[in-house]
Short mmCIF file of C-alpha atoms in Angstrom, two decimals:
data_model
loop_
_atom_site.label_atom_id
_atom_site.label_comp_id
_atom_site.label_asym_id
_atom_site.label_seq_id
_atom_site.Cartn_x
_atom_site.Cartn_y
_atom_site.Cartn_z
CA MET A 1 55.40 -314.34 43.97
CA HIS A 2 53.72 -317.41 45.36
CA LYS A 3 55.29 -319.40 48.11
CA LEU A 4 55.62 -323.07 47.45
CA ARG A 5 53.81 -325.10 50.06
CA LEU A 6 55.07 -328.66 50.55
CA PRO A 7 52.78 -331.31 51.90
CA VAL A 8 53.45 -332.08 55.53
CA LYS A 9 52.49 -335.34 57.08
CA VAL A 10 50.34 -334.76 60.11
CA GLU A 11 49.49 -337.49 62.54
CA LEU A 12 46.10 -336.95 64.09
CA PRO A 13 45.27 -338.16 67.56
CA ALA A 14 43.02 -341.15 67.90
CA ALA A 15 40.17 -339.05 69.33
CA LEU A 16 40.28 -336.66 66.39
CA THR A 17 40.40 -339.57 63.97
CA ARG A 18 37.31 -341.07 65.57
CA MET A 19 35.52 -337.70 65.36
CA VAL A 20 36.33 -337.40 61.67
CA LEU A 21 35.33 -340.96 60.96
CA ASP A 22 32.12 -340.64 62.97
CA PRO A 23 29.33 -339.84 60.53
CA LYS A 24 27.35 -338.12 63.33
CA ALA A 25 30.12 -335.64 63.94
CA THR A 26 30.38 -334.75 60.26
CA SER A 27 26.71 -334.04 59.98
CA LEU A 28 26.69 -331.34 62.63
CA HIS A 29 25.89 -327.86 61.41
CA SER A 30 26.55 -324.50 62.93
CA ASP A 31 25.30 -321.06 62.12
CA TYR A 32 28.37 -320.28 60.06
CA GLY A 33 28.88 -323.56 58.20
CA SER A 34 29.21 -327.29 58.45
CA PHE A 35 31.03 -330.21 56.88
CA ASP A 36 28.87 -332.81 55.25
CA LYS A 37 29.65 -336.20 53.81
CA PRO A 38 29.87 -336.03 50.03
CA LEU A 39 27.52 -338.00 47.87
CA GLY A 40 30.10 -340.68 47.08
CA GLY A 41 29.01 -343.06 49.84
CA GLU A 42 30.96 -344.41 52.79
CA GLU A 43 33.95 -345.52 50.72
CA GLY A 44 34.58 -342.08 49.30
CA HIS A 45 34.32 -340.59 52.73
CA ASN A 46 36.85 -342.98 54.24
CA ARG A 47 39.19 -342.44 51.31
CA ASP A 48 39.14 -338.70 51.86
CA VAL A 49 39.93 -339.11 55.52
CA GLU A 50 42.82 -341.50 54.83
CA ALA A 51 44.21 -339.10 52.29
CA ALA A 52 44.04 -336.26 54.75
CA VAL A 53 45.91 -338.36 57.33
CA ASP A 54 48.57 -339.45 54.87
CA GLY A 55 49.13 -335.89 53.68
CA THR A 56 49.67 -336.92 50.05
CA SER A 57 49.08 -334.57 47.20
CA SER A 58 46.51 -336.91 45.74
CA GLY A 59 44.76 -336.80 49.09
CA MET A 60 44.86 -333.01 49.00
CA ALA A 61 43.31 -333.03 45.57
CA GLN A 62 40.58 -335.31 46.83
CA SER A 63 39.91 -332.96 49.75
CA SER A 64 37.95 -330.74 47.41
CA ASP A 65 35.11 -333.18 47.89
CA VAL A 66 34.82 -331.87 51.43
CA TYR A 67 32.98 -328.58 51.13
CA GLN A 68 31.55 -325.96 53.43
CA ARG A 69 28.08 -324.49 53.32
CA GLN A 70 27.54 -320.98 54.53
CA PRO A 71 24.28 -319.11 54.90
CA LEU A 72 23.54 -316.29 52.53
CA LEU A 73 24.22 -312.96 54.15
CA PRO A 74 21.98 -309.99 53.46
CA GLY A 75 23.42 -307.72 50.85
CA ALA A 76 26.10 -310.21 49.73
CA PRO A 77 26.34 -310.93 46.01
CA ILE A 78 24.72 -314.19 45.01
CA LYS A 79 27.09 -316.77 43.46
CA SER A 80 25.86 -319.56 41.31
CA LYS A 81 28.82 -321.70 42.48
CA ASP A 82 32.06 -321.29 44.40
CA LYS A 83 35.03 -323.21 43.03
CA TRP A 84 38.05 -324.39 44.95
CA ASN A 85 41.50 -324.20 43.43
CA GLY A 86 43.23 -326.45 45.84
CA VAL A 87 45.03 -325.75 49.09
CA GLY A 88 48.30 -324.81 47.47
CA SER A 89 46.78 -322.14 45.26
CA SER A 90 47.36 -318.51 46.00
CA SER A 91 43.65 -317.74 45.57
CA ASP A 92 40.87 -319.56 47.38
CA TYR A 93 38.12 -318.46 44.92
CA TYR A 94 37.95 -317.44 41.34
CA GLU A 95 35.26 -316.16 39.03
CA ASP A 96 34.46 -317.03 35.48
CA GLU A 97 31.93 -315.82 32.98
CA GLU A 98 29.26 -318.12 34.31
CA ASP A 99 29.23 -316.35 37.67
CA ASP A 100 26.89 -313.76 36.20
CA LYS A 101 24.26 -316.41 35.53
CA ILE A 102 21.92 -317.80 38.14
CA ASP A 103 20.04 -320.93 37.18
CA GLY A 104 20.25 -320.00 33.53
CA LEU A 105 19.12 -316.37 34.09
CA GLU A 106 21.65 -313.75 33.12
CA HIS A 107 22.15 -310.61 35.19
CA VAL A 108 22.01 -307.29 33.44
CA ARG A 109 24.94 -305.06 34.19
CA HIS A 110 24.12 -301.41 34.48
CA PRO A 111 27.04 -299.09 33.82
CA GLY A 112 25.44 -296.39 35.90
CA LEU A 113 25.67 -298.42 39.08
CA PRO A 114 28.78 -297.92 41.28
CA ASN A 115 31.70 -300.34 40.97
CA GLY A 116 30.15 -301.86 37.87
CA SER A 117 27.82 -303.91 40.02
CA GLY A 118 26.47 -306.94 38.24
CA SER A 119 23.56 -307.40 40.59
CA GLY A 120 20.29 -307.86 38.80
CA ILE A 121 17.60 -305.21 39.29
CA ILE A 122 14.09 -306.50 39.69
CA LYS A 123 11.31 -304.07 38.92
CA ILE A 124 8.23 -304.57 41.06
CA ASP A 125 5.06 -302.78 40.06
CA ILE A 126 3.53 -301.34 43.23
CA PRO A 127 0.02 -299.95 42.86
CA ALA A 128 -0.56 -296.35 43.79
CA PRO A 129 -1.62 -295.93 47.42
CA LEU A 130 -5.25 -295.29 48.07
CA ARG A 131 -6.25 -291.74 48.92
CA GLU A 132 -6.96 -291.63 52.61
CA GLU A 133 -7.98 -288.00 52.73
CA PRO A 134 -11.65 -287.26 52.19
CA ARG A 135 -12.81 -286.07 48.79
CA PHE A 136 -14.78 -282.86 48.31
CA PRO A 137 -16.31 -282.68 44.83
CA LYS A 138 -17.50 -279.28 43.63
CA GLU A 139 -20.75 -280.45 42.03
CA LYS A 140 -21.58 -277.02 40.63
CA TRP A 141 -24.93 -278.14 39.30
CA LYS A 142 -26.02 -279.03 42.84
CA THR A 143 -24.97 -275.56 43.95
CA PHE A 144 -27.16 -274.11 41.21
CA PHE A 145 -30.13 -276.18 42.41
CA ALA A 146 -29.53 -274.98 45.99
CA PHE A 147 -29.52 -271.40 44.72
CA LEU A 148 -32.85 -271.95 42.97
CA PHE A 149 -34.23 -273.46 46.19
CA MET A 150 -33.25 -270.33 48.13
CA VAL A 151 -34.67 -267.95 45.50
CA VAL A 152 -38.00 -269.79 45.37
CA ASN A 153 -38.39 -269.66 49.15
CA PHE A 154 -37.35 -266.00 49.29
CA ILE A 155 -40.08 -265.22 46.77
CA LEU A 156 -42.47 -267.32 48.86
CA THR A 157 -41.59 -265.26 51.93
CA THR A 158 -42.19 -261.95 50.17
CA ALA A 159 -45.47 -263.26 48.77
CA SER A 160 -46.51 -264.25 52.29
CA LEU A 161 -45.69 -260.75 53.52
CA ALA A 162 -47.60 -259.18 50.64
CA MET A 163 -50.72 -261.07 51.73
CA VAL A 164 -50.17 -260.64 55.47
CA HIS A 165 -50.06 -256.85 55.03
CA GLU A 166 -53.80 -256.90 54.36
CA ARG A 167 -54.47 -258.79 57.61
CA VAL A 168 -52.47 -256.69 60.06
CA PRO A 169 -54.72 -255.36 62.85
CA ASP A 170 -55.52 -251.68 62.64
CA ARG A 171 -52.95 -249.66 64.58
CA THR A 172 -55.55 -247.20 65.85
CA THR A 173 -57.60 -250.04 67.31
CA TYR A 174 -55.00 -252.53 68.48
CA GLY A 175 -51.87 -251.33 70.19
CA PRO A 176 -48.57 -253.23 70.58
CA LEU A 177 -48.67 -256.43 72.58
CA PRO A 178 -47.13 -256.38 76.06
CA ASP A 179 -43.39 -257.02 75.79
CA VAL A 180 -40.84 -257.09 78.59
CA VAL A 181 -38.25 -255.17 76.53
CA LEU A 182 -40.37 -252.85 74.40
CA ASP A 183 -42.38 -251.69 77.40
CA HIS A 184 -39.24 -250.36 79.08
CA VAL A 185 -37.31 -249.00 76.07
CA ALA A 186 -38.42 -245.97 74.11
CA ALA A 187 -38.58 -246.53 70.34
CA GLN A 188 -35.67 -245.11 68.32
CA ASP A 189 -36.26 -245.09 64.56
CA TRP A 190 -32.57 -244.59 63.72
CA ALA A 191 -31.68 -247.89 65.46
CA LEU A 192 -33.29 -249.89 62.65
CA ASN A 193 -30.99 -248.23 60.10
CA VAL A 194 -27.99 -249.08 62.26
CA SER A 195 -29.12 -252.68 62.43
CA GLU A 196 -29.48 -252.91 58.63
CA ILE A 197 -26.07 -251.31 58.08
CA LEU A 198 -24.57 -253.97 60.33
CA ILE A 199 -26.49 -256.58 58.34
CA MET A 200 -24.87 -255.39 55.11
CA ILE A 201 -21.41 -255.36 56.68
CA MET A 202 -21.78 -258.81 58.22
CA SER A 203 -23.30 -260.43 55.14
CA ASN A 204 -20.64 -259.02 52.82
CA SER A 205 -17.87 -260.12 55.21
CA ALA A 206 -19.30 -263.63 55.22
CA ILE A 207 -19.39 -263.61 51.41
CA VAL A 208 -15.70 -262.66 51.28
CA PHE A 209 -14.71 -265.61 53.46
CA ILE A 210 -16.86 -267.93 51.35
CA ILE A 211 -15.29 -266.72 48.09
CA PHE A 212 -11.74 -267.32 49.33
CA HIS A 213 -12.54 -270.73 50.79
CA LYS A 214 -10.99 -273.56 48.77
CA HIS A 215 -14.25 -275.55 48.84
CA ARG A 216 -16.43 -272.52 48.18
CA PHE A 217 -18.99 -274.41 46.11
CA ILE A 218 -19.78 -276.76 48.99
CA VAL A 219 -19.95 -273.90 51.49
CA VAL A 220 -22.19 -271.69 49.38
CA ARG A 221 -24.39 -274.71 48.59
CA ARG A 222 -24.92 -275.23 52.31
CA ILE A 223 -25.70 -271.56 52.86
CA PHE A 224 -28.25 -271.55 50.04
CA LEU A 225 -29.98 -274.62 51.43
CA LEU A 226 -30.05 -273.29 55.00
CA MET A 227 -31.36 -269.88 53.96
CA GLY A 228 -33.99 -271.55 51.80
CA LEU A 229 -35.18 -273.61 54.77
CA LEU A 230 -35.24 -270.55 57.03
CA TYR A 231 -37.19 -268.50 54.48
CA MET A 232 -39.67 -271.34 53.96
CA MET A 233 -40.40 -271.74 57.67
CA ARG A 234 -40.61 -267.98 58.14
CA SER A 235 -43.15 -267.63 55.35
CA ILE A 236 -45.36 -270.12 57.19
CA THR A 237 -45.03 -268.72 60.72
CA MET A 238 -45.66 -265.09 59.71
CA TYR A 239 -48.74 -266.07 57.72
CA VAL A 240 -50.49 -268.34 60.23
CA THR A 241 -50.32 -265.85 63.11
CA VAL A 242 -50.48 -262.11 62.44
CA LEU A 243 -49.47 -259.84 65.32
CA PRO A 244 -50.30 -256.17 65.84
CA MET A 245 -47.66 -253.61 64.96
CA SER A 246 -44.88 -253.42 67.53
CA SER A 247 -43.91 -249.88 66.52
CA LYS A 248 -46.17 -246.85 66.62
CA THR A 249 -44.03 -244.82 64.20
CA TYR A 250 -43.00 -247.29 61.49
CA TYR A 251 -44.53 -246.37 58.11
CA CYS A 252 -46.86 -248.92 56.51
CA SER A 253 -48.33 -248.62 53.03
CA PRO A 254 -52.12 -248.26 52.79
CA LYS A 255 -54.08 -251.46 52.50
CA ALA A 256 -55.68 -252.29 49.19
CA ASN A 257 -58.27 -254.67 50.69
CA ASN A 258 -57.50 -256.91 47.76
CA THR A 259 -55.15 -259.86 47.38
CA SER A 260 -55.22 -260.44 43.63
CA PRO A 261 -52.27 -262.26 42.05
CA LEU A 262 -51.30 -259.10 40.18
CA LEU A 263 -51.15 -257.04 43.36
CA VAL A 264 -49.14 -259.70 45.17
CA SER A 265 -46.71 -259.89 42.25
CA LYS A 266 -46.14 -256.12 42.27
CA ARG A 267 -45.45 -256.15 46.01
CA VAL A 268 -43.08 -259.09 45.63
CA LEU A 269 -41.07 -257.26 42.98
CA GLN A 270 -40.90 -254.16 45.15
CA LEU A 271 -39.64 -256.11 48.16
CA ILE A 272 -37.08 -258.02 46.11
CA SER A 273 -35.72 -254.82 44.58
CA GLY A 274 -34.90 -253.55 48.06
CA PHE A 275 -33.47 -256.93 49.29
CA GLY A 276 -36.06 -256.88 52.05
CA LEU A 277 -34.44 -253.92 53.86
CA SER A 278 -36.27 -250.85 55.13
CA ILE A 279 -33.25 -248.58 54.62
CA ASN A 280 -33.85 -248.73 50.85
CA GLY A 281 -37.36 -247.37 51.21
CA LYS A 282 -38.86 -250.46 49.53
CA HIS A 283 -39.97 -252.34 52.62
CA THR A 284 -43.24 -250.54 53.36
CA TYR A 285 -45.38 -253.59 54.07
CA CYS A 286 -46.01 -254.66 57.64
CA GLY A 287 -46.81 -257.85 59.51
CA ASP A 288 -43.57 -259.89 59.12
CA PHE A 289 -42.99 -260.54 62.80
CA ILE A 290 -42.63 -264.21 63.68
CA TYR A 291 -39.80 -264.63 63.29
CA SER A 292 -37.24 -261.81 62.86
CA GLY A 293 -35.54 -261.83 59.46
CA HIS A 294 -32.96 -259.28 60.65
CA THR A 295 -31.91 -261.61 63.46
CA VAL A 296 -31.69 -264.56 61.07
CA VAL A 297 -29.26 -262.76 58.74
CA LEU A 298 -27.10 -261.39 61.58
CA VAL A 299 -26.81 -264.72 63.39
CA LEU A 300 -26.27 -266.69 60.18
CA SER A 301 -23.50 -264.30 59.07
CA TYR A 302 -21.73 -264.75 62.39
CA LEU A 303 -21.99 -268.55 62.17
CA ILE A 304 -20.54 -268.51 58.63
CA ILE A 305 -17.59 -266.37 59.69
CA LYS A 306 -16.99 -268.44 62.80
CA GLU A 307 -17.08 -271.77 60.96
CA TYR A 308 -15.46 -271.04 57.61
CA SER A 309 -12.86 -268.39 58.42
CA PRO A 310 -9.31 -269.24 59.57
CA LYS A 311 -9.36 -270.74 63.04
CA LYS A 312 -6.72 -268.34 64.37
CA CYS A 313 -8.72 -265.24 63.43
CA HIS A 314 -10.03 -264.81 66.96
CA PRO A 315 -10.34 -260.98 66.72
CA VAL A 316 -12.48 -261.37 63.60
CA HIS A 317 -14.70 -263.91 65.36
CA TRP A 318 -15.14 -261.68 68.38
CA LEU A 319 -15.85 -258.64 66.22
CA ALA A 320 -18.42 -260.57 64.19
CA GLY A 321 -20.13 -261.82 67.34
CA ILE A 322 -20.28 -258.36 68.89
CA SER A 323 -21.59 -256.82 65.66
CA SER A 324 -24.35 -259.41 65.41
CA PHE A 325 -25.33 -258.87 69.02
CA VAL A 326 -25.43 -255.09 68.59
CA GLY A 327 -27.52 -255.46 65.43
CA VAL A 328 -30.08 -257.58 67.28
CA ILE A 329 -30.24 -255.04 70.13
CA MET A 330 -30.80 -252.26 67.60
CA VAL A 331 -33.79 -254.16 66.21
CA LEU A 332 -35.36 -254.24 69.66
CA ILE A 333 -34.54 -250.59 70.38
CA SER A 334 -36.26 -249.56 67.17
CA HIS A 335 -39.31 -251.66 68.10
CA GLY A 336 -39.02 -253.34 64.73
CA HIS A 337 -39.76 -256.77 66.26
CA TYR A 338 -41.08 -258.22 69.45
CA THR A 339 -38.64 -259.91 71.77
CA VAL A 340 -40.20 -263.31 71.06
CA ASP A 341 -39.44 -262.79 67.34
CA VAL A 342 -35.77 -262.34 68.10
CA ILE A 343 -35.60 -265.33 70.47
CA ILE A 344 -37.33 -267.67 68.01
CA ALA A 345 -35.14 -266.45 65.14
CA TYR A 346 -31.97 -267.06 67.15
CA TYR A 347 -33.11 -270.49 68.27
CA VAL A 348 -34.26 -271.68 64.85
CA THR A 349 -31.14 -270.40 63.05
CA THR A 350 -28.60 -271.84 65.48
CA ARG A 351 -30.39 -275.20 65.90
CA LEU A 352 -30.72 -275.65 62.16
CA TRP A 353 -27.05 -274.73 61.64
CA TYR A 354 -25.76 -277.08 64.35
CA ILE A 355 -27.96 -280.00 63.30
CA TYR A 356 -27.06 -279.62 59.64
CA HIS A 357 -23.29 -279.46 60.21
CA THR A 358 -23.37 -282.30 62.73
CA MET A 359 -25.02 -284.49 60.13
CA ALA A 360 -22.70 -283.26 57.38
CA ASN A 361 -19.57 -284.10 59.40
CA ASN A 362 -20.65 -287.65 60.34
CA ALA A 363 -21.03 -290.22 57.59
CA HIS A 364 -23.35 -292.54 59.54
CA LEU A 365 -25.82 -289.66 60.05
CA LYS A 366 -26.22 -289.34 56.27
CA GLN A 367 -27.78 -292.78 56.02
CA TYR A 368 -31.25 -294.04 56.82
CA GLY A 369 -31.31 -296.36 59.82
CA PRO A 370 -33.37 -297.36 62.82
CA ASN A 371 -31.02 -295.52 65.20
CA ASN A 372 -30.64 -292.35 63.16
CA PHE A 373 -33.60 -290.29 64.31
CA LEU A 374 -32.29 -287.26 62.47
CA ALA A 375 -33.21 -289.05 59.26
CA ARG A 376 -36.85 -288.41 60.20
CA LEU A 377 -36.48 -284.66 59.59
CA TRP A 378 -38.69 -283.57 56.72
CA TRP A 379 -35.75 -281.92 54.95
CA PHE A 380 -33.43 -284.93 55.33
CA PRO A 381 -33.86 -286.07 51.68
CA LEU A 382 -32.69 -282.62 50.55
CA PHE A 383 -29.74 -282.76 52.92
CA ARG A 384 -28.75 -286.24 51.77
CA TYR A 385 -28.95 -285.25 48.13
CA PHE A 386 -26.60 -282.30 48.57
CA GLU A 387 -24.18 -283.87 51.09
CA LYS A 388 -23.92 -287.56 50.17
CA ASN A 389 -20.68 -287.10 48.16
CA VAL A 390 -18.99 -284.84 50.73
CA SER A 391 -16.85 -287.11 52.91
CA GLY A 392 -15.58 -285.61 56.13
CA THR A 393 -15.30 -282.17 57.65
CA LEU A 394 -14.32 -279.38 55.30
CA PRO A 395 -10.73 -278.30 55.99
CA ARG A 396 -10.02 -274.62 56.56
CA GLN A 397 -8.14 -274.06 53.33
CA TYR A 398 -8.18 -270.91 51.23
CA GLU A 399 -7.05 -269.86 47.78
CA TRP A 400 -7.38 -267.05 45.28
CA PRO A 401 -10.70 -267.62 43.48
CA LEU A 402 -9.75 -266.19 40.07
CA PRO A 403 -7.51 -268.13 37.64
CA TRP A 404 -5.62 -265.28 35.93
CA PRO A 405 -3.31 -264.13 38.78
CA ARG A 406 -2.33 -267.74 39.48
CA ARG A 407 -1.50 -268.25 35.81
CA LEU A 408 0.73 -265.20 35.80
CA LEU A 409 2.58 -266.32 38.92
CA ALA A 410 2.85 -269.96 37.88
CA LYS A 411 6.12 -271.13 36.33
CA HIS A 412 5.92 -271.76 32.60
CA PRO A 413 7.05 -275.30 31.65
CA ASN A 414 9.58 -273.93 29.11
CA ARG A 415 11.16 -271.49 31.55
CA ASP A 416 14.31 -272.37 33.45
CA SER A 417 13.96 -269.71 36.13
#
C-alpha cells in the first residue's frame, strides 16, 4: 500500500531563498550532480521557486522542470531518458518500451546473457597479432643445392689426392720432416684404426641429433655448406704443397707416373667407395697432409653435437669432446699426419664454424654494408643465399622425424576419447 503524502507548506529562510533565486548558485555543478535552470527563461525559473515555497500541488507538478544530471558510471546500463513520476509517487523511475532504444538504435536482447540483459553487444574486428617469433622456413631445395655443393667439393678433394699421389717424394730418399710430436712418439699403426672408429661413432651421433632436430633441414644445410667449404680449401692446400710421408710403415699404392683423366677417375671412385677412410682398405693413396681430414671430421662432429643437442646434455657434450680429442691424439700416435696438419685443421674448422654461426645469428651481418667486413669473405654470397630467410637463432627443439608414429598417436577428429 502507498502512503498518502500531503503537501506541507515550508517557509524557507531568507538566505536559502536568495541562494535559490541566485542564478549563480543554481549553475554550480558537483561530481555527483547539479541543478540547472530549465530552458524556460527567468520567468519559468522564478515560478518554480515560488511554487516550491508555497508548497502547492501545482507547484510540485512544476518541480519536474528542475532536474538533476549525473555522470555515467562505468558498467551502469545506459538510459535514453529518465522520467519523473512526481514526488508523491511510490516509484521515482519507471521504464517503458522505448528504454531499449538509444538515439533510434534498438538493443538486441540475447537470451543467453544472465538476467536477460538488454545491453547491446558490439562486435569489434581485431586483426590477428603479428608473429613476433622468428620464422625458420625449411627450403628443402636449398638443402639439396648445399648437398650438391658438398659432393662436388668432396670429389674435388679426392681428385686432388689422386694427382698428389704421383708427386709425393720418394720415401727411400726423403724421410719424415722434423716434428716435435712425431720425433718423440713411436708410430703405432693400430692407433689410426682407433681414430677412424671414433670418427664413425662421432659422425653418426651428430647425424642422430640432426635428424631429431625440429629444424633439421636448416641444420643439415649448414653442415653441407661448411663441409663443402672445408673440402674445397683442403683440396687446394694439399695440392699446392706436397710433404714427404710422415709414416714409415703406412702402405701407399705404386705410382703410375701418369695423371690421365681416366686414371684420376678410377682413383676417385675407389676413394669415394671407402668414404676416405683407411680402415676400409680403399685409402691407399698418399700425400693428403695439409690439412688433416680426420681432425676436421672429429672437431666438426663435436661442434654439431655441442650446438644442436639439448643444452642440458652436459655428459654427452663432455663425452663428445673427449672422444674427439682422443681421436686427434690417435692420429698423431699413428704418424698419420704431422702436428701442423692437426693444428691447421682445428683452427680452420673452428674459425669457420664460429664465423658462420655468428653471421647466421645476427641479421645485420647478413647484409652488405661499409661496416660489415665479414661481407668481404669470398663465400659470403653463398652464405647469404642459404641464410637470408632464417631469422634469429635456431631454438633447441626436437621432434620425431617420421610422420607415421605421430599419426597413430594423434587424436582422430571423430573420436571422443
